[in-house]
Amino acid sequence: MVYTKETKDNELYVYLNGKLIYKKWLKTGESKVFDVMAYDKYTEYSINEKSK
């Protein structure tokens, strides 16, 4: 499993093996999970905008 993070303007994108799984708008704090199976309560990887 390869996680990559990318920040563009006000948005944080997280990809798992090249597939978008998470998007967060940094100014408002709103977020959207696109793949629930890849990111759930059992996921060991924490997604936030400060760790790069």
PDB file of C-alpha atoms in Angstrom:
ATOM      1  CA  MET A   1       0.000   0.000   0.000  1.00  0.00           C
ATOM      2  CA  VAL A   2       1.439   3.325  -1.073  1.00  0.00           C
ATOM      3  CA  TYR A   3      -0.092   6.490   0.338  1.00  0.00           C
ATOM      4  CA  THR A   4       0.731   9.811  -1.306  1.00  0.00           C
ATOM      5  CA  LYS A   5      -0.409  13.258  -0.239  1.00  0.00           C
ATOM      6  CA  GLU A   6      -0.667  16.376  -2.361  1.00  0.00           C
ATOM      7  CA  THR A   7      -1.666  19.905  -1.387  1.00  0.00           C
ATOM      8  CA  LYS A   8      -3.042  22.297  -4.000  1.00  0.00           C
ATOM      9  CA  ASP A   9      -4.146  25.761  -2.903  1.00  0.00           C
ATOM     10  CA  ASN A  10      -6.746  25.126  -0.176  1.00  0.00           C
ATOM     11  CA  GLU A  11      -7.146  21.379  -0.738  1.00  0.00           C
ATOM     12  CA  LEU A  12      -5.416  18.263   0.571  1.00  0.00           C
ATOM     13  CA  TYR A  13      -5.633  15.115  -1.572  1.00  0.00           C
ATOM     14  CA  VAL A  14      -4.673  11.637  -0.354  1.00  0.00           C
ATOM     15  CA  TYR A  15      -4.142   8.807  -2.811  1.00  0.00           C
ATOM     16  CA  LEU A  16      -3.813   5.077  -2.166  1.00  0.00           C
ATOM     17  CA  ASN A  17      -1.944   3.299  -4.967  1.00  0.00           C
ATOM     18  CA  GLY A  18      -2.802   6.198  -7.306  1.00  0.00           C
ATOM     19  CA  LYS A  19      -6.538   6.244  -6.481  1.00  0.00           C
ATOM     20  CA  LEU A  20      -8.056   9.281  -4.739  1.00  0.00           C
ATOM     21  CA  ILE A  21      -9.428   8.173  -1.373  1.00  0.00           C
ATOM     22  CA  TYR A  22      -9.670  11.416   0.655  1.00  0.00           C
ATOM     23  CA  LYS A  23     -10.049  15.153   0.070  1.00  0.00           C
ATOM     24  CA  LYS A  24     -10.023  17.939   2.663  1.00  0.00           C
ATOM     25  CA  TRP A  25     -10.584  21.672   2.299  1.00  0.00           C
ATOM     26  CA  LEU A  26      -8.043  23.201   4.678  1.00  0.00           C
ATOM     27  CA  LYS A  27      -9.685  26.568   5.297  1.00  0.00           C
ATOM     28  CA  THR A  28     -13.121  25.201   6.206  1.00  0.00           C
ATOM     29  CA  GLY A  29     -12.090  21.840   7.662  1.00  0.00           C
ATOM     30  CA  GLU A  30     -14.635  19.985   5.542  1.00  0.00           C
ATOM     31  CA  SER A  31     -13.580  16.622   4.150  1.00  0.00           C
ATOM     32  CA  LYS A  32     -14.798  13.846   1.890  1.00  0.00           C
ATOM     33  CA  VAL A  33     -13.840  10.159   1.996  1.00  0.00           C
ATOM     34  CA  PHE A  34     -14.069   8.556  -1.437  1.00  0.00           C
ATOM     35  CA  ASP A  35     -13.126   4.992  -0.504  1.00  0.00           C
ATOM     36  CA  VAL A  36     -14.449   3.836   2.858  1.00  0.00           C
ATOM     37  CA  MET A  37     -12.687   0.476   2.610  1.00  0.00           C
ATOM     38  CA  ALA A  38      -9.281   2.157   2.276  1.00  0.00           C
ATOM     39  CA  TYR A  39      -9.790   4.524   5.210  1.00  0.00           C
ATOM     40  CA  ASP A  40     -11.857   3.300   8.135  1.00  0.00           C
ATOM     41  CA  LYS A  41     -11.508   3.012  11.906  1.00  0.00           C
ATOM     42  CA  TYR A  42      -9.025   0.134  11.509  1.00  0.00           C
ATOM     43  CA  THR A  43      -6.608   2.067   9.282  1.00  0.00           C
ATOM     44  CA  GLU A  44      -3.190   2.489  10.866  1.00  0.00           C
ATOM     45  CA  TYR A  45      -2.338   5.587   8.804  1.00  0.00           C
ATOM     46  CA  SER A  46      -3.520   8.958  10.100  1.00  0.00           C
ATOM     47  CA  ILE A  47      -4.427  11.570   7.496  1.00  0.00           C
ATOM     48  CA  ASN A  48      -3.845  15.223   8.318  1.00  0.00           C
ATOM     49  CA  GLU A  49      -2.521  18.289   6.577  1.00  0.00           C
ATOM     50  CA  LYS A  50       0.515  18.793   8.839  1.00  0.00           C
ATOM     51  CA  SER A  51       2.345  15.510   8.242  1.00  0.00           C
ATOM     52  CA  LYS A  52       4.068  15.379   4.856  1.00  0.00           C
TER      53      LYS A  52
END
